[in-house]
Tab-separated table of C-alpha atoms in Angstrom:
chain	number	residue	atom	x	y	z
A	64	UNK	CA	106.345	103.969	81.054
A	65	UNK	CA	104.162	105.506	83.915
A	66	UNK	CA	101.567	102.882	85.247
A	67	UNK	CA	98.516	104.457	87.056
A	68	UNK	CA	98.314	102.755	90.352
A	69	UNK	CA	94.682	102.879	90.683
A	70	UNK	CA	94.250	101.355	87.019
A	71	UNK	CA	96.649	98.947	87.751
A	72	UNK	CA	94.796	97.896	91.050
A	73	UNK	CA	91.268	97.830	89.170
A	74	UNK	CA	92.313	95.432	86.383
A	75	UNK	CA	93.704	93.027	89.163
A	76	UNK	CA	90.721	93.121	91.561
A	77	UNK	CA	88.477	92.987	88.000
A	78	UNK	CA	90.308	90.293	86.600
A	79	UNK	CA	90.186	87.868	90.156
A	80	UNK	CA	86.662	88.331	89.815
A	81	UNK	CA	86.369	87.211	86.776
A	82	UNK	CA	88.835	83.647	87.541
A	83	UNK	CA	86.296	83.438	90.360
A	84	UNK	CA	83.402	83.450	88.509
A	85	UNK	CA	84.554	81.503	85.830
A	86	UNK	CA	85.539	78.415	88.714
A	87	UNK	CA	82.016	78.714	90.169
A	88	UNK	CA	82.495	81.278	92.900
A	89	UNK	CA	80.107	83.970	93.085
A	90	UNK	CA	82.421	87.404	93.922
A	91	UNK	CA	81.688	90.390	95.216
A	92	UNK	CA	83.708	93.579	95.322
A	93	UNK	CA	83.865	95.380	98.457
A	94	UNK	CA	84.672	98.435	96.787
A	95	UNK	CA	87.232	99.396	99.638
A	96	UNK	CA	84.844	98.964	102.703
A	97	UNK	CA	86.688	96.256	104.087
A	98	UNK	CA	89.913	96.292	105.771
A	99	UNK	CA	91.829	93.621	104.395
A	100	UNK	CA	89.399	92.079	101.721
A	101	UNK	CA	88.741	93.450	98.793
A	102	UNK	CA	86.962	90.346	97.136
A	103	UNK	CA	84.139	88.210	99.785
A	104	UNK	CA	83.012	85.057	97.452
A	105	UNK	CA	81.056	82.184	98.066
A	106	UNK	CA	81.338	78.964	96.082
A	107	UNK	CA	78.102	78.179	94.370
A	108	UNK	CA	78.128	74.854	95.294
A	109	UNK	CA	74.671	73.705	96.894
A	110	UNK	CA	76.389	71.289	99.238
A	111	UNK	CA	79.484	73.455	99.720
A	112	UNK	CA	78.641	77.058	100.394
A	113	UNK	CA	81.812	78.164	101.274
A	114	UNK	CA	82.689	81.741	102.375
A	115	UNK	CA	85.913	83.388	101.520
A	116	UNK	CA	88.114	86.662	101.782
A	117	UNK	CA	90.498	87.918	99.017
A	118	UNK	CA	93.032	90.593	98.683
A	119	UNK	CA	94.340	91.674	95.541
A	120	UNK	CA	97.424	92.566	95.077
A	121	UNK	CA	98.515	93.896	91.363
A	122	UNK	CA	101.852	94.515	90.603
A	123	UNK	CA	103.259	95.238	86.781
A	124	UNK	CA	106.536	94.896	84.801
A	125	UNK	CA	108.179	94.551	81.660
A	126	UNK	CA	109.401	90.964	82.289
A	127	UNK	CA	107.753	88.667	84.538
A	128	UNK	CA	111.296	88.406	86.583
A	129	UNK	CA	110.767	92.133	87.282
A	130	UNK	CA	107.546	92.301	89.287
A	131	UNK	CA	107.706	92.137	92.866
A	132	UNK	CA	104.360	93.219	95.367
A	133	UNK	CA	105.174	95.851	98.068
A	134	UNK	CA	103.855	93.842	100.983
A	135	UNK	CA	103.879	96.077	104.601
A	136	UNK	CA	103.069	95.316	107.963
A	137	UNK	CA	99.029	94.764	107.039
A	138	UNK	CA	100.434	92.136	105.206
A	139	UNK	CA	102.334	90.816	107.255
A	140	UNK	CA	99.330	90.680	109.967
A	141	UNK	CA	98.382	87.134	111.763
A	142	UNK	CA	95.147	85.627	109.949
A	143	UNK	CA	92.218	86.469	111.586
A	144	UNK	CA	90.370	83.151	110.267
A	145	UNK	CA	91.141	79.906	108.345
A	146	UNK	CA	89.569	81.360	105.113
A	147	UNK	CA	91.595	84.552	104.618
A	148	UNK	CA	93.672	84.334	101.050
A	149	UNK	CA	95.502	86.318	98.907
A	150	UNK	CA	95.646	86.307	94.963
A	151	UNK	CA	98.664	88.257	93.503
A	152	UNK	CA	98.552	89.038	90.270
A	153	UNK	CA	101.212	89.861	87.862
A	154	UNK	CA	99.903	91.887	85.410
A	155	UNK	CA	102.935	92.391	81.721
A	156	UNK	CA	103.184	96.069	80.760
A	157	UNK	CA	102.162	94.328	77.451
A	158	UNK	CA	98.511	94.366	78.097
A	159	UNK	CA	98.260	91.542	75.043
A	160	UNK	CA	99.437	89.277	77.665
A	161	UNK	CA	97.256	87.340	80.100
A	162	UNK	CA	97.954	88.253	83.679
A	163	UNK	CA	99.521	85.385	85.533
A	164	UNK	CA	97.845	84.522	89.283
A	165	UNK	CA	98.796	83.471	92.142
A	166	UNK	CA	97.119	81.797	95.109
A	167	UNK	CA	98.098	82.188	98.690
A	168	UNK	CA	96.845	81.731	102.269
A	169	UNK	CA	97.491	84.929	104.238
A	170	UNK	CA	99.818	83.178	106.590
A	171	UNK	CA	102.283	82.202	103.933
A	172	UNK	CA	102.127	85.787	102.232
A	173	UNK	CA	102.927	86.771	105.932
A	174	UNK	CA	105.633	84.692	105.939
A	175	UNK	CA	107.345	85.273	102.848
A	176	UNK	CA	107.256	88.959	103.211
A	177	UNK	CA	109.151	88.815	106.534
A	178	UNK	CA	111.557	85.812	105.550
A	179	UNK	CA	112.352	87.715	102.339
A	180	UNK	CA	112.676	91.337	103.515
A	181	UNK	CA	115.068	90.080	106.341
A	182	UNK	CA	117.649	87.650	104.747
A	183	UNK	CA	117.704	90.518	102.458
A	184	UNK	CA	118.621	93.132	105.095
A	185	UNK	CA	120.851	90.587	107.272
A	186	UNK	CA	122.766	88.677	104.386
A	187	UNK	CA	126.091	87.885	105.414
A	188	UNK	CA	128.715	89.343	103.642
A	189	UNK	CA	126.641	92.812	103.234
A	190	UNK	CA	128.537	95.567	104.226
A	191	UNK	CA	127.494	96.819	107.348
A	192	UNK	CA	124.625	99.648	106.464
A	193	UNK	CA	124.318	99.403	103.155
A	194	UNK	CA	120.893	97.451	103.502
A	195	UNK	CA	118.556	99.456	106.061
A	196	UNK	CA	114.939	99.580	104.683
A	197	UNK	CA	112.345	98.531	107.438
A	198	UNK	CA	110.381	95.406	107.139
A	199	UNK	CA	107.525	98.114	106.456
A	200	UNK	CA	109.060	98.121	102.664
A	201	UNK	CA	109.215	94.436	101.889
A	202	UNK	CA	108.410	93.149	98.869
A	203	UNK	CA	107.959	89.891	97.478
A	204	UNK	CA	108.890	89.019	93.924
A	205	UNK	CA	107.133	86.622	91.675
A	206	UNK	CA	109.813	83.401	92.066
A	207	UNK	CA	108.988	83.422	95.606
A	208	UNK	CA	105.020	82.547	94.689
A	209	UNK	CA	105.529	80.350	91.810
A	210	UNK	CA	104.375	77.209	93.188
A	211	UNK	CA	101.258	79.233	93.613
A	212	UNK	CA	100.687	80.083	90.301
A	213	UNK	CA	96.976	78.980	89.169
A	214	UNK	CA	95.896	77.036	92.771
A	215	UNK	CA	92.744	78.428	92.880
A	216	UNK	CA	91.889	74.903	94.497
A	217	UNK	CA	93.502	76.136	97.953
A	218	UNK	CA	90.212	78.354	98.130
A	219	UNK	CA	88.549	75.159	98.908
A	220	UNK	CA	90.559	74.178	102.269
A	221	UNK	CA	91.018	76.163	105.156
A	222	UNK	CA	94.769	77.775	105.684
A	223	UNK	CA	96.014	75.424	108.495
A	224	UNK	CA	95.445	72.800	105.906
A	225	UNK	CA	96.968	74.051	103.041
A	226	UNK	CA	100.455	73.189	101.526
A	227	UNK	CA	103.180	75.511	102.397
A	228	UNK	CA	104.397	76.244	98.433
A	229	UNK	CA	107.421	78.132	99.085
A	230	UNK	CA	110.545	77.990	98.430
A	231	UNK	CA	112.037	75.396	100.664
A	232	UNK	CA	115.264	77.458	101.753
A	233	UNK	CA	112.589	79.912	103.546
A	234	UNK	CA	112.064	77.021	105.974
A	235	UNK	CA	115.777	77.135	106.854
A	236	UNK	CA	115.806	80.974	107.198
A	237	UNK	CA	112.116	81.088	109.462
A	238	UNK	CA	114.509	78.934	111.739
A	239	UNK	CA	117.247	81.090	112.010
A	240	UNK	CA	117.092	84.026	114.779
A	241	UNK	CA	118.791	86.665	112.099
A	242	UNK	CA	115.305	86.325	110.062
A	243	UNK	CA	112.598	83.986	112.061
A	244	UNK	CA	108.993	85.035	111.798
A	245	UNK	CA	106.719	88.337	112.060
A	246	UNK	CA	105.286	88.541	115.842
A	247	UNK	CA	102.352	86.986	116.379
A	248	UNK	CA	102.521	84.548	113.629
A	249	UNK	CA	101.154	80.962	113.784
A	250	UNK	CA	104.023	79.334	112.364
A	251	UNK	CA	106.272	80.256	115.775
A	252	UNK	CA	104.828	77.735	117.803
A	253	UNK	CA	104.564	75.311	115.069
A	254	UNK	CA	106.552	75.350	111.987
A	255	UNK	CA	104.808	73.022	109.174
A	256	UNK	CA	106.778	71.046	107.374
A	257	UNK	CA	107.212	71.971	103.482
């Protein structure tokens, strides 16, 4: 089955919106005219108004164990703010399904894109140069987010406050110097516990 990209990136973005909306955030589109955000929305509460930034990113499959987002080095980028987040959908190539979502600050996307992508390319017992994609090509499959899945409720605290959901052997490996951190991340100074 060939999946058109740009169709595939619409009914995420489309879909997030709607999720928003129907939790009483008021989204906008930025119609790619924003590095980095592709949804701004503001909660509609009169003694909350809170401002945040989304990027969608849509991956498909044929089983949900199948999809995996590529996730590069703009990705992988420090947070520029406390309200930066991510919502990753998982979108079946049966389109009768509902799309599953998933709910991440941008320092933990960070985070498991360079934890994953370089246990995976130092894992003992790996033949020497048999694994040599760059960290450029990580990608992050759907296990890794699970504990994610539906917490639209993170949108409501900032990122230094939020629970670290991931899987707890990616504590271990941010600790070890064979896979650590991206540079410039704000979990190098101070690891949170999870």
């Amino acid at each position: 089955m060939v999946v058109d990209t740009k169709q595939t990136k619409t009914i995420g973005e489309h879909h997030v919106a709607a999720e928003l909306a129907r939790r009483g955030w008021a989204p906008a589109l930025t119609r790619d005219g924003l590095e980095r955000t592709d949804i701004l929305a503001v909660l509609t509460e009169p003694e909350n108004r809170r401002l945040v930034e989304i990027q969608v990113k849509t991956a498909r499959g044929g089983r949900w164990d199948s999809i995996s987002w590529p996730l590069g080095p703009k990705s992988q980028s420090p947070s520029q703010h406390e309200r930066e987040y991510f919502v990753m959908v998982a979108v079946p190539h049966d389109l009768t399904r509902a799309p599953r979502n998933f709910v991440v600050p941008r320092s933990h996307v960070a985070a498991a894109a360079w934890i994953e992508h370089m246990n995976w390319l130092t894992e003992p017992g790996i033949e020497p140069g048999k694994r040599n994609a760059p960290v450029e090509r990580s990608r992050v499959s759907l296990p890794t987010f699970v504990r994610y899945e539906d917490r639209w409720d993170l949108l409501l605290v900032d990122e230094a406050e939020a629970p670290v959901l991931l899987p707890g052997k990616y504590r271990e490996f941010a600790q070890e110097t064979r896979v650590g951190l991206p540079k410039g991340h704000a979990w190098r100074t101070m690891l949170p516990e999870w």
